[in-house]
Coordinates of N, CA, C and O in Angstrom, one line a residue:
Chain A
X6 N -92.3 -109.2 -64.8 CA -93.2 -108.1 -64.7 C -92.7 -106.9 -65.5 O -91.5 -106.6 -65.4
X7 N -93.5 -106.3 -66.3 CA -93.1 -105.2 -67.1 C -92.8 -104.0 -66.2 O -93.5 -103.8 -65.2
X8 N -91.7 -103.2 -66.6 CA -91.4 -102.1 -65.7 C -90.6 -101.0 -66.5 O -90.2 -101.2 -67.7
X9 N -90.4 -99.9 -65.9 CA -89.8 -98.7 -66.5 C -88.4 -98.5 -66.1 O -87.8 -97.5 -66.4
X10 N -87.8 -99.5 -65.5 CA -86.4 -99.4 -64.9 C -85.4 -99.0 -66.0 O -84.7 -98.1 -65.9
X11 N -85.5 -99.8 -67.1 CA -84.5 -99.5 -68.2 C -84.7 -98.1 -68.8 O -83.8 -97.4 -69.0
X12 N -86.0 -97.8 -69.0 CA -86.3 -96.5 -69.6 C -85.8 -95.3 -68.7 O -85.2 -94.4 -69.2
X13 N -86.1 -95.5 -67.4 CA -85.7 -94.4 -66.5 C -84.2 -94.3 -66.3 O -83.6 -93.3 -66.2
X14 N -83.5 -95.5 -66.4 CA -82.1 -95.6 -66.2 C -81.4 -94.9 -67.4 O -80.5 -94.1 -67.3
X15 N -81.8 -95.3 -68.6 CA -81.2 -94.8 -69.8 C -81.5 -93.3 -70.0 O -80.7 -92.6 -70.5
X16 N -82.7 -92.9 -69.5 CA -83.0 -91.5 -69.5 C -82.0 -90.6 -68.8 O -81.6 -89.5 -69.1
X17 N -81.4 -91.3 -67.7 CA -80.4 -90.6 -66.9 C -79.0 -90.9 -67.3 O -78.0 -90.6 -66.6
X18 N -78.8 -91.6 -68.5 CA -77.5 -92.0 -69.0 C -76.7 -92.8 -67.9 O -75.5 -92.6 -67.8
X19 N -77.4 -93.7 -67.3 CA -76.8 -94.5 -66.3 C -76.5 -95.9 -66.8 O -77.3 -96.4 -67.6
X20 N -75.4 -96.5 -66.4 CA -75.1 -97.9 -66.7 C -75.8 -98.8 -65.7 O -76.1 -98.3 -64.6
X21 N -76.0 -100.0 -66.1 CA -76.6 -101.0 -65.1 C -75.8 -101.1 -63.9 O -76.3 -101.2 -62.8
X22 N -74.5 -101.1 -64.0 CA -73.6 -101.2 -62.9 C -73.7 -100.1 -61.9 O -73.6 -100.3 -60.7
X23 N -73.9 -98.8 -62.5 CA -74.1 -97.7 -61.6 C -75.3 -97.8 -60.8 O -75.4 -97.5 -59.6
X24 N -76.4 -98.2 -61.4 CA -77.7 -98.4 -60.7 C -77.6 -99.5 -59.7 O -78.1 -99.4 -58.6
X25 N -76.9 -100.6 -60.1 CA -76.7 -101.7 -59.2 C -75.9 -101.2 -57.9 O -76.3 -101.6 -56.8
X26 N -74.9 -100.4 -58.1 CA -74.1 -99.9 -57.0 C -75.0 -99.0 -56.1 O -74.9 -99.1 -54.9
X27 N -75.8 -98.2 -56.7 CA -76.7 -97.3 -56.0 C -77.7 -98.1 -55.1 O -78.1 -97.7 -54.1
X28 N -78.2 -99.2 -55.7 CA -79.2 -100.0 -55.0 C -78.6 -101.1 -54.1 O -79.3 -101.7 -53.3
X29 N -77.3 -101.3 -54.2 CA -76.6 -102.3 -53.4 C -77.0 -103.7 -53.8 O -77.0 -104.6 -53.0
X30 N -77.2 -103.9 -55.1 CA -77.4 -105.2 -55.7 C -76.4 -105.5 -56.8 O -75.6 -104.6 -57.2
X31 N -76.4 -106.6 -57.4 CA -75.5 -106.9 -58.5 C -76.1 -106.4 -59.8 O -77.3 -106.1 -59.9
X32 N -75.2 -106.2 -60.8 CA -75.6 -105.7 -62.1 C -76.5 -106.8 -62.7 O -77.5 -106.4 -63.4
X33 N -76.3 -108.0 -62.5 CA -77.1 -109.1 -63.1 C -78.6 -109.0 -62.5 O -79.5 -109.2 -63.2
X34 N -78.7 -108.5 -61.3 CA -80.0 -108.4 -60.7 C -80.8 -107.2 -61.4 O -82.0 -107.4 -61.7
X35 N -80.1 -106.1 -61.6 CA -80.7 -105.0 -62.4 C -81.1 -105.5 -63.8 O -82.2 -105.2 -64.2
X36 N -80.2 -106.2 -64.4 CA -80.5 -106.7 -65.8 C -81.8 -107.6 -65.7 O -82.7 -107.5 -66.6
X37 N -81.8 -108.5 -64.7 CA -83.0 -109.4 -64.7 C -84.3 -108.7 -64.4 O -85.3 -109.1 -64.9
X38 N -84.2 -107.6 -63.6 CA -85.4 -106.8 -63.3 C -85.9 -106.1 -64.6 O -87.0 -106.1 -65.0
X39 N -84.9 -105.5 -65.3 CA -85.2 -104.8 -66.6 C -85.9 -105.7 -67.6 O -86.7 -105.3 -68.4
X40 N -85.4 -106.9 -67.7 CA -85.9 -107.8 -68.7 C -87.2 -108.6 -68.2 O -87.7 -109.4 -68.9
X41 N -87.5 -108.3 -67.0 CA -88.8 -108.9 -66.5 C -88.6 -110.3 -66.0 O -89.6 -111.0 -65.7
X42 N -87.4 -110.8 -65.9 CA -87.2 -112.2 -65.5 C -87.2 -112.3 -64.0 O -87.4 -113.4 -63.4
X43 N -87.0 -111.2 -63.3 CA -86.9 -111.2 -61.8 C -87.8 -110.1 -61.3 O -87.7 -108.9 -61.7
X44 N -88.7 -110.5 -60.4 CA -89.6 -109.5 -59.7 C -88.9 -109.1 -58.4 O -88.7 -110.0 -57.5
X45 N -88.5 -107.8 -58.2 CA -87.8 -107.5 -57.0 C -88.7 -107.6 -55.8 O -89.9 -107.5 -55.8
X46 N -88.0 -107.6 -54.6 CA -88.7 -107.6 -53.3 C -89.3 -106.2 -53.2 O -89.0 -105.2 -53.9
X47 N -90.3 -106.1 -52.3 CA -90.9 -104.8 -52.0 C -89.9 -103.7 -51.6 O -90.0 -102.6 -52.2
X48 N -89.0 -104.0 -50.7 CA -88.0 -103.0 -50.4 C -87.2 -102.5 -51.6 O -87.0 -101.3 -51.7
X49 N -86.8 -103.4 -52.4 CA -86.0 -103.0 -53.6 C -86.8 -102.3 -54.6 O -86.4 -101.3 -55.2
X50 N -88.1 -102.7 -54.8 CA -89.0 -102.0 -55.7 C -89.2 -100.6 -55.2 O -89.2 -99.6 -56.0
X51 N -89.4 -100.4 -53.9 CA -89.6 -99.1 -53.3 C -88.4 -98.2 -53.5 O -88.4 -97.0 -53.8
X52 N -87.2 -98.9 -53.2 CA -86.0 -98.1 -53.4 C -85.8 -97.6 -54.8 O -85.3 -96.5 -55.0
X53 N -86.1 -98.5 -55.8 CA -85.9 -98.1 -57.2 C -86.9 -96.9 -57.5 O -86.5 -96.0 -58.2
X54 N -88.1 -97.1 -57.1 CA -89.1 -96.1 -57.4 C -88.7 -94.7 -56.7 O -88.7 -93.7 -57.4
X55 N -88.2 -94.8 -55.5 CA -87.8 -93.6 -54.8 C -86.6 -93.0 -55.5 O -86.5 -91.7 -55.6
X56 N -85.7 -93.8 -55.9 CA -84.5 -93.3 -56.6 C -84.8 -92.5 -57.8 O -84.2 -91.5 -58.1
X57 N -85.8 -93.0 -58.6 CA -86.2 -92.4 -59.9 C -87.3 -91.3 -59.7 O -87.8 -90.7 -60.6
X58 N -87.8 -91.2 -58.5 CA -88.8 -90.2 -58.2 C -90.2 -90.5 -58.8 O -90.9 -89.6 -59.2
X59 N -90.5 -91.8 -58.8 CA -91.8 -92.2 -59.3 C -92.4 -93.1 -58.2 O -91.8 -93.5 -57.3
X60 N -93.7 -93.5 -58.4 CA -94.3 -94.4 -57.5 C -94.0 -95.8 -58.0 O -93.7 -96.1 -59.1
X61 N -94.2 -96.8 -57.1 CA -94.0 -98.2 -57.4 C -95.0 -98.6 -58.5 O -94.6 -99.3 -59.4
X62 N -96.2 -98.1 -58.4 CA -97.2 -98.4 -59.4 C -96.9 -97.9 -60.8 O -97.2 -98.5 -61.8
X63 N -96.2 -96.7 -60.8 CA -95.8 -96.2 -62.1 C -94.6 -97.0 -62.7 O -94.5 -97.1 -63.9
X64 N -93.8 -97.4 -61.8 CA -92.6 -98.1 -62.3 C -92.9 -99.6 -62.7 O -92.3 -100.1 -63.6
X65 N -93.7 -100.3 -61.9 CA -94.0 -101.7 -62.2 C -95.5 -101.9 -62.6 O -96.4 -101.3 -62.0
X66 N -95.7 -102.6 -63.7 CA -97.0 -102.8 -64.2 C -97.4 -104.3 -64.1 O -96.9 -105.2 -64.9
X67 N -98.2 -104.7 -63.1 CA -98.5 -106.1 -62.9 C -99.7 -106.5 -63.8 O -100.1 -107.7 -63.8
X68 N -100.3 -105.6 -64.5 CA -101.4 -105.9 -65.4 C -100.9 -106.3 -66.8 O -101.6 -107.1 -67.5
X69 N -99.8 -105.8 -67.2 CA -99.3 -106.1 -68.6 C -98.9 -107.6 -68.7 O -98.4 -108.2 -67.7
X70 N -99.2 -108.2 -69.8 CA -98.9 -109.6 -70.0 C -97.5 -109.8 -70.5 O -96.9 -108.9 -71.1
Chain B
X26 N -76.9 -92.9 -51.3 CA -76.8 -94.2 -51.8 C -77.7 -95.1 -50.9 O -77.6 -95.1 -49.7
X27 N -78.5 -96.0 -51.6 CA -79.4 -96.9 -50.8 C -78.7 -98.2 -50.7 O -78.2 -98.8 -51.7
X28 N -78.6 -98.7 -49.5 CA -77.9 -100.0 -49.3 C -78.9 -101.0 -48.8 O -79.4 -100.9 -47.7
X29 N -79.2 -102.0 -49.6 CA -80.2 -103.0 -49.2 C -79.5 -104.3 -48.8 O -80.1 -105.1 -48.2
X30 N -78.3 -104.4 -49.2 CA -77.6 -105.7 -49.0 C -77.3 -105.9 -47.5 O -76.9 -105.0 -46.8
X31 N -77.6 -107.1 -47.1 CA -77.4 -107.4 -45.7 C -75.9 -107.7 -45.5 O -75.3 -108.5 -46.1
X32 N -75.3 -106.9 -44.6 CA -73.9 -107.1 -44.4 C -73.5 -108.5 -43.9 O -72.4 -108.9 -44.2
X33 N -74.5 -109.2 -43.3 CA -74.2 -110.5 -42.8 C -73.8 -111.5 -43.9 O -73.2 -112.5 -43.7
X34 N -74.3 -111.2 -45.1 CA -74.1 -112.1 -46.2 C -73.1 -111.5 -47.2 O -72.9 -112.0 -48.3
X35 N -72.4 -110.4 -46.8 CA -71.3 -109.9 -47.6 C -70.0 -110.4 -46.9 O -69.5 -109.7 -46.1
X36 N -69.5 -111.5 -47.4 CA -68.4 -112.1 -46.7 C -67.1 -111.7 -47.2 O -67.0 -111.1 -48.3
X37 N -66.0 -112.0 -46.5 CA -64.7 -111.7 -47.0 C -64.5 -112.7 -48.2 O -65.0 -113.8 -48.3
X38 N -63.6 -112.2 -49.1 CA -63.3 -113.1 -50.3 C -62.6 -114.3 -49.9 O -62.5 -115.3 -50.7
X39 N -62.1 -114.3 -48.7 CA -61.3 -115.5 -48.2 C -62.3 -116.5 -47.5 O -61.8 -117.6 -47.1
X40 N -63.5 -116.2 -47.4 CA -64.5 -117.0 -46.6 C -64.6 -118.4 -47.3 O -64.3 -119.4 -46.6
X41 N -64.9 -118.5 -48.6 CA -65.0 -119.8 -49.2 C -63.7 -120.6 -49.3 O -63.8 -121.8 -48.9
X42 N -62.6 -120.0 -49.6 CA -61.4 -120.8 -49.6 C -61.0 -121.3 -48.2 O -60.6 -122.5 -48.1
X43 N -61.3 -120.5 -47.2 CA -61.0 -121.0 -45.8 C -61.9 -122.1 -45.4 O -61.5 -123.1 -44.7
X44 N -63.2 -122.0 -45.8 CA -64.1 -123.1 -45.5 C -63.7 -124.4 -46.2 O -63.7 -125.5 -45.6
X45 N -63.3 -124.2 -47.5 CA -62.8 -125.4 -48.2 C -61.6 -126.0 -47.6 O -61.5 -127.2 -47.5
X46 N -60.7 -125.1 -47.2 CA -59.4 -125.6 -46.5 C -59.8 -126.3 -45.2 O -59.3 -127.4 -44.9
X47 N -60.7 -125.8 -44.4 CA -61.1 -126.4 -43.2 C -61.7 -127.7 -43.4 O -61.4 -128.7 -42.7
X48 N -62.6 -127.8 -44.4 CA -63.3 -129.0 -44.7 C -62.3 -130.1 -45.2 O -62.4 -131.3 -44.8
X49 N -61.4 -129.6 -46.0 CA -60.3 -130.5 -46.5 C -59.5 -131.1 -45.4 O -59.2 -132.3 -45.4
X50 N -59.1 -130.3 -44.4 CA -58.3 -130.7 -43.3 C -59.1 -131.8 -42.5 O -58.5 -132.8 -42.1
X51 N -60.4 -131.5 -42.3 CA -61.2 -132.5 -41.5 C -61.3 -133.8 -42.3 O -61.1 -134.9 -41.7
X52 N -61.6 -133.7 -43.6 CA -61.7 -134.9 -44.4 C -60.4 -135.7 -44.4 O -60.3 -136.9 -44.2
X53 N -59.2 -134.9 -44.5 CA -57.9 -135.6 -44.5 C -57.7 -136.3 -43.1 O -57.2 -137.4 -43.1
X54 N -58.0 -135.6 -42.0 CA -57.8 -136.1 -40.7 C -58.6 -137.4 -40.5 O -58.1 -138.4 -40.0
X55 N -59.9 -137.3 -40.9 CA -60.8 -138.5 -40.7 C -60.3 -139.7 -41.6 O -60.2 -140.8 -41.2
X56 N -59.9 -139.3 -42.8 CA -59.3 -140.4 -43.7 C -58.1 -141.0 -43.2 O -57.9 -142.2 -43.2
X57 N -57.2 -140.2 -42.6 CA -56.0 -140.7 -42.0 C -56.3 -141.6 -40.8 O -55.6 -142.6 -40.7
X58 N -57.3 -141.2 -40.0 CA -57.7 -142.0 -38.9 C -58.2 -143.4 -39.4 O -58.0 -144.4 -38.7
X59 N -58.8 -143.4 -40.5 CA -59.4 -144.6 -41.1 C -58.4 -145.4 -42.0 O -58.7 -146.3 -42.6
X60 N -57.1 -144.9 -41.9 CA -56.1 -145.6 -42.7 C -56.1 -145.3 -44.2 O -55.5 -146.1 -44.9
X61 N -56.7 -144.3 -44.6 CA -56.8 -144.0 -46.1 C -56.1 -142.6 -46.3 O -56.8 -141.7 -46.7
X62 N -54.8 -142.6 -46.1 CA -54.0 -141.4 -46.2 C -54.1 -140.8 -47.7 O -54.2 -139.6 -47.9
X63 N -54.0 -141.7 -48.6 CA -54.0 -141.3 -50.0 C -55.3 -140.6 -50.4 O -55.3 -139.5 -51.0
X64 N -56.4 -141.3 -50.1 CA -57.7 -140.7 -50.4 C -57.9 -139.4 -49.7 O -58.5 -138.4 -50.2
X65 N -57.4 -139.3 -48.5 CA -57.5 -138.0 -47.7 C -56.8 -136.9 -48.3 O -57.2 -135.8 -48.4
X66 N -55.5 -137.2 -48.8 CA -54.7 -136.2 -49.5 C -55.4 -135.7 -50.8 O -55.4 -134.5 -51.1
X67 N -56.0 -136.7 -51.5 CA -56.6 -136.3 -52.8 C -57.8 -135.4 -52.5 O -58.0 -134.3 -53.1
X68 N -58.6 -135.7 -51.4 CA -59.8 -134.9 -51.0 C -59.3 -133.5 -50.6 O -60.0 -132.5 -51.0
X69 N -58.2 -133.5 -49.8 CA -57.7 -132.2 -49.4 C -57.3 -131.3 -50.6 O -57.7 -130.1 -50.7
X70 N -56.6 -132.0 -51.5 CA -56.1 -131.2 -52.7 C -57.3 -130.7 -53.6 O -57.3 -129.6 -54.0
X71 N -58.4 -131.6 -53.7 CA -59.5 -131.2 -54.5 C -60.3 -130.0 -53.9 O -60.6 -129.0 -54.5
X72 N -60.4 -130.1 -52.5 CA -61.2 -129.0 -51.8 C -60.4 -127.7 -51.8 O -60.9 -126.6 -52.0
X73 N -59.0 -127.8 -51.6 CA -58.2 -126.6 -51.6 C -58.2 -126.0 -53.0 O -58.3 -124.8 -53.2
X74 N -58.1 -126.9 -54.0 CA -58.1 -126.4 -55.4 C -59.4 -125.7 -55.8 O -59.5 -124.6 -56.4
X75 N -60.5 -126.3 -55.3 CA -61.9 -125.7 -55.6 C -62.0 -124.3 -54.9 O -62.4 -123.3 -55.5
X76 N -61.5 -124.2 -53.7 CA -61.5 -122.9 -52.9 C -60.7 -121.9 -53.7 O -61.1 -120.7 -53.8
X77 N -59.5 -122.3 -54.2 CA -58.6 -121.3 -54.9 C -59.3 -120.9 -56.2 O -59.2 -119.7 -56.6
X78 N -59.9 -121.8 -56.9 CA -60.6 -121.5 -58.2 C -61.7 -120.4 -57.9 O -61.9 -119.4 -58.6
X79 N -62.5 -120.7 -56.8 CA -63.5 -119.7 -56.4 C -62.9 -118.3 -56.1 O -63.5 -117.3 -56.5
X80 N -61.8 -118.3 -55.4 CA -61.1 -117.1 -55.1 C -60.7 -116.3 -56.3 O -60.9 -115.1 -56.4
X81 N -60.1 -117.1 -57.3 CA -59.5 -116.4 -58.5 C -60.6 -115.9 -59.4 O -60.6 -114.8 -59.9
X82 N -61.7 -116.8 -59.6 CA -62.7 -116.4 -60.5 C -63.7 -115.4 -59.9 O -64.4 -114.7 -60.6
X83 N -63.7 -115.3 -58.5 CA -64.6 -114.3 -57.9 C -64.3 -112.9 -58.3 O -65.3 -112.1 -58.3
X84 N -63.1 -112.6 -58.6 CA -62.8 -111.2 -59.0 C -63.2 -110.9 -60.5 O -63.3 -109.8 -60.9
X85 N -63.5 -112.0 -61.2 CA -63.9 -111.8 -62.6 C -65.4 -112.0 -62.9 O -65.9 -111.4 -63.8
X86 N -66.0 -112.9 -62.1 CA -67.4 -113.3 -62.4 C -68.3 -112.8 -61.3 O -68.1 -113.1 -60.1
X87 N -69.4 -112.1 -61.7 CA -70.4 -111.6 -60.7 C -71.2 -112.8 -60.2 O -71.6 -112.8 -59.0
X88 N -71.3 -113.9 -61.0 CA -72.0 -115.1 -60.6 C -71.3 -115.8 -59.5 O -71.9 -116.2 -58.5
X89 N -70.0 -115.9 -59.6 CA -69.2 -116.5 -58.6 C -69.2 -115.7 -57.3 O -69.3 -116.2 -56.2
X90 N -69.1 -114.4 -57.5 CA -69.2 -113.5 -56.3 C -70.5 -113.6 -55.6 O -70.6 -113.7 -54.4
X91 N -71.6 -113.7 -56.4 CA -72.9 -113.9 -55.8 C -73.1 -115.3 -55.1 O -73.8 -115.4 -54.1
X92 N -72.3 -116.2 -55.6 CA -72.4 -117.6 -55.0 C -71.5 -117.6 -53.8 O -71.8 -118.5 -52.9
X93 N -70.5 -116.8 -53.7 CA -69.6 -116.9 -52.5 C -69.6 -115.7 -51.6 O -69.9 -115.9 -50.4
X94 N -69.3 -114.5 -52.1 CA -69.1 -113.4 -51.1 C -70.2 -112.3 -51.1 O -70.6 -111.9 -50.0
X95 N -70.7 -111.9 -52.2 CA -71.7 -110.8 -52.2 C -73.0 -111.3 -52.7 O -73.3 -111.4 -53.9
X96 N -73.9 -111.6 -51.8 CA -75.2 -112.2 -52.1 C -76.3 -111.2 -52.0 O -76.7 -110.9 -50.8
X97 N -76.8 -110.7 -53.1 CA -78.0 -109.8 -53.0 C -79.3 -110.6 -52.9 O -79.2 -111.8 -52.9
X98 N -80.4 -109.9 -52.9 CA -81.7 -110.6 -52.7 C -82.0 -111.7 -53.8 O -82.5 -112.7 -53.6
X99 N -81.6 -111.4 -55.1 CA -81.8 -112.3 -56.1 C -80.9 -113.6 -56.0 O -81.4 -114.7 -56.1
X100 N -79.7 -113.4 -55.6 CA -78.8 -114.5 -55.4 C -79.2 -115.3 -54.2 O -79.1 -116.5 -54.1
X101 N -79.8 -114.6 -53.1 CA -80.3 -115.3 -52.0 C -81.5 -116.2 -52.4 O -81.6 -117.3 -51.9
X102 N -82.3 -115.6 -53.3 CA -83.5 -116.4 -53.7 C -83.0 -117.6 -54.6 O -83.6 -118.7 -54.4
X103 N -82.0 -117.4 -55.4 CA -81.5 -118.5 -56.2 C -80.9 -119.6 -55.3 O -81.1 -120.8 -55.5
X104 N -80.2 -119.1 -54.3 CA -79.6 -120.0 -53.3 C -80.7 -120.9 -52.6 O -80.6 -122.1 -52.5
X105 N -81.8 -120.2 -52.3 CA -82.9 -120.9 -51.6 C -83.5 -122.0 -52.5 O -83.7 -123.1 -52.1
X106 N -83.7 -121.6 -53.8 CA -84.3 -122.5 -54.7 C -83.4 -123.7 -55.0 O -83.8 -124.8 -55.1
X107 N -82.1 -123.4 -55.2 CA -81.1 -124.4 -55.5 C -81.0 -125.4 -54.3 O -80.9 -126.6 -54.5
X108 N -81.0 -124.8 -53.1 CA -81.0 -125.7 -51.9 C -82.2 -126.6 -51.8 O -82.1 -127.8 -51.5
X109 N -83.4 -126.0 -52.1 CA -84.6 -126.8 -52.0 C -84.6 -127.9 -53.1 O -84.9 -129.1 -52.8
X110 N -84.1 -127.6 -54.3 CA -84.1 -128.6 -55.3 C -83.0 -129.7 -55.0 O -83.3 -130.9 -55.2
X111 N -81.9 -129.3 -54.4 CA -80.9 -130.2 -54.1 C -81.4 -131.2 -53.0 O -81.2 -132.4 -53.1
X112 N -82.2 -130.6 -52.0 CA -82.7 -131.5 -51.0 C -83.7 -132.4 -51.5 O -83.8 -133.6 -51.2
X113 N -84.5 -132.0 -52.5 CA -85.5 -132.9 -53.1 C -84.8 -134.0 -53.9 O -85.3 -135.2 -53.8
X114 N -83.8 -133.6 -54.6 CA -83.1 -134.7 -55.4 C -82.4 -135.7 -54.4 O -82.5 -136.9 -54.7
X115 N -81.9 -135.2 -53.3 CA -81.3 -136.1 -52.3 C -82.3 -137.0 -51.8 O -82.0 -138.2 -51.6
X116 N -83.5 -136.5 -51.4 CA -84.5 -137.4 -50.9 C -85.0 -138.4 -51.9 O -85.3 -139.5 -51.5
X117 N -85.2 -137.9 -53.1 CA -85.6 -138.9 -54.2 C -84.6 -140.0 -54.4 O -85.0 -141.2 -54.6
X118 N -83.3 -139.6 -54.4 CA -82.3 -140.6 -54.6 C -82.3 -141.6 -53.4 O -82.2 -142.8 -53.6
X119 N -82.4 -141.0 -52.2 CA -82.5 -141.9 -51.0 C -83.7 -142.9 -51.1 O -83.6 -144.0 -50.7
X120 N -84.8 -142.3 -51.6 CA -86.0 -143.2 -51.7 C -85.8 -144.3 -52.7 O -86.1 -145.5 -52.4
X121 N -85.2 -144.0 -53.8 CA -84.9 -145.0 -54.9 C -83.9 -146.1 -54.3 O -84.1 -147.3 -54.4
X122 N -82.8 -145.6 -53.6 CA -81.9 -146.5 -53.1 C -82.5 -147.4 -52.0 O -82.3 -148.6 -51.9
X123 N -83.4 -146.8 -51.2 CA -84.1 -147.6 -50.2 C -85.0 -148.7 -50.8 O -85.0 -149.8 -50.3
X124 N -85.7 -148.3 -51.9 CA -86.6 -149.3 -52.5 C -85.8 -150.4 -53.1 O -86.1 -151.6 -53.0
X125 N -84.6 -150.0 -53.7 CA -83.7 -151.1 -54.3 C -83.2 -152.0 -53.2 O -83.2 -153.2 -53.3
X126 N -82.8 -151.4 -52.1 CA -82.3 -152.2 -50.9 C -83.4 -153.2 -50.4 O -83.1 -154.4 -50.2
X127 N -84.6 -152.7 -50.3 CA -85.7 -153.5 -49.8 C -86.0 -154.6 -50.8 O -86.3 -155.7 -50.4
X128 N -86.0 -154.2 -52.0 CA -86.3 -155.2 -53.1 C -85.3 -156.3 -53.1 O -85.6 -157.5 -53.5
X129 N -84.1 -156.1 -52.7 CA -83.0 -157.1 -52.6 C -83.1 -157.9 -51.3 O -82.2 -158.6 -51.0
X130 N -84.1 -157.6 -50.5 CA -84.2 -158.4 -49.3 C -83.5 -157.8 -48.1 O -83.4 -158.5 -47.0
X131 N -82.9 -156.6 -48.2 CA -82.2 -156.0 -47.1 C -83.2 -155.1 -46.3 O -84.3 -154.9 -46.7
X132 N -82.7 -154.6 -45.2 CA -83.6 -153.8 -44.3 C -83.6 -152.3 -44.7 O -84.4 -151.5 -44.1
X133 N -82.9 -151.9 -45.7 CA -83.0 -150.5 -46.2 C -82.1 -149.5 -45.5 O -82.1 -148.3 -45.8
X134 N -81.2 -150.0 -44.6 CA -80.2 -149.1 -43.9 C -79.2 -148.7 -44.9 O -78.8 -149.5 -45.7
X135 N -78.7 -147.5 -44.8 CA -79.1 -146.4 -43.9 C -80.1 -145.4 -44.6 O -80.4 -144.4 -44.0
X136 N -80.6 -145.8 -45.7 CA -81.5 -144.9 -46.5 C -82.8 -144.6 -45.7 O -83.4 -143.6 -45.9
X137 N -83.3 -145.6 -44.9 CA -84.5 -145.4 -44.1 C -84.3 -144.2 -43.2 O -85.1 -143.3 -43.0
X138 N -83.1 -144.2 -42.6 CA -82.7 -143.1 -41.6 C -82.7 -141.8 -42.3 O -83.1 -140.7 -41.8
X139 N -82.0 -141.8 -43.5 CA -81.9 -140.5 -44.3 C -83.3 -140.0 -44.7 O -83.5 -138.8 -44.6
X140 N -84.2 -140.9 -45.1 CA -85.5 -140.5 -45.5 C -86.3 -139.9 -44.2 O -87.0 -138.9 -44.3
X141 N -86.1 -140.6 -43.1 CA -86.8 -140.2 -41.9 C -86.3 -138.8 -41.5 O -87.1 -137.9 -41.1
X142 N -85.0 -138.6 -41.5 CA -84.4 -137.3 -41.1 C -84.8 -136.2 -42.1 O -85.2 -135.1 -41.6
X143 N -84.8 -136.5 -43.4 CA -85.3 -135.5 -44.4 C -86.7 -135.1 -44.2 O -87.0 -134.0 -44.2
X144 N -87.6 -136.1 -44.0 CA -89.0 -135.9 -43.8 C -89.3 -135.1 -42.6 O -90.0 -134.1 -42.6
X145 N -88.6 -135.5 -41.5 CA -88.8 -134.8 -40.2 C -88.3 -133.3 -40.3 O -89.0 -132.4 -39.8
X146 N -87.1 -133.2 -40.9 CA -86.6 -131.8 -41.1 C -87.5 -130.9 -41.9 O -87.7 -129.8 -41.5
X147 N -88.1 -131.5 -42.9 CA -89.1 -130.7 -43.7 C -90.3 -130.3 -42.9 O -90.7 -129.1 -42.8
X148 N -90.9 -131.3 -42.1 CA -92.0 -130.9 -41.3 C -91.7 -129.9 -40.2 O -92.5 -128.9 -40.0
X149 N -90.6 -130.1 -39.5 CA -90.2 -129.2 -38.4 C -90.0 -127.8 -39.0 O -90.4 -126.8 -38.4
X150 N -89.2 -127.7 -40.1 CA -89.0 -126.4 -40.7 C -90.2 -125.7 -41.2 O -90.4 -124.5 -41.1
X151 N -91.1 -126.5 -41.8 CA -92.4 -126.0 -42.3 C -93.2 -125.3 -41.1 O -93.7 -124.2 -41.2
X152 N -93.3 -126.1 -40.0 CA -94.0 -125.6 -38.8 C -93.3 -124.4 -38.3 O -94.0 -123.4 -37.9
X153 N -92.0 -124.4 -38.2 CA -91.2 -123.3 -37.7 C -91.4 -122.0 -38.5 O -91.7 -121.0 -37.9
X154 N -91.3 -122.1 -39.8 CA -91.5 -121.0 -40.6 C -92.9 -120.4 -40.6 O -93.1 -119.2 -40.8
X155 N -93.8 -121.4 -40.5 CA -95.2 -120.9 -40.4 C -95.4 -120.1 -39.1 O -96.1 -119.1 -39.1
X156 N -94.8 -120.6 -38.0 CA -95.0 -120.0 -36.7 C -94.3 -118.6 -36.8 O -94.8 -117.6 -36.2
X157 N -93.1 -118.5 -37.5 CA -92.4 -117.2 -37.5 C -93.1 -116.2 -38.5 O -92.8 -115.1 -38.5
X158 N -94.1 -116.7 -39.3 CA -94.8 -115.8 -40.1 C -94.2 -115.7 -41.5 O -94.4 -114.7 -42.2

């Protein structure tokens, strides 16, 4: 699923590891989300959206192919 | 800081090596009881070695840590898929062995029991998880 995680993370000059620590997941999980290979659970998607101050709909685009 | 990780699946780094050691001791004891001391020692050494490799590599590899001590939701999902696939492969292997045994004129033991247990476990767990929602 396409998302803004990488864009929002790099906007804040954060490394994947830092975001992973903040979310309590592994760096690989953040990488998989950013590349669209892994769709996070609803709690993690909400935590990511809350962390970056956007809505889940803004962060994740389920319409994009 | 947001913490999503379930503490129950954040184990000590010694968890896997100790499980391997425990399993090795059990296999060794059973082998010794069956008069196969050499085989038991080899099994013990293999299991202890595997546990130590997991312990050493765990500090370097996130994949090994996810497999052993720190399992986040993605690793939990990977574990679930891998477990399901392993179960399917085991059942298919048991089915093939059972067919071969029957084709050779045998009664299919113990593969018939393995297939029955596997099938029953699947049905019971399916109903259980459906009931739990």
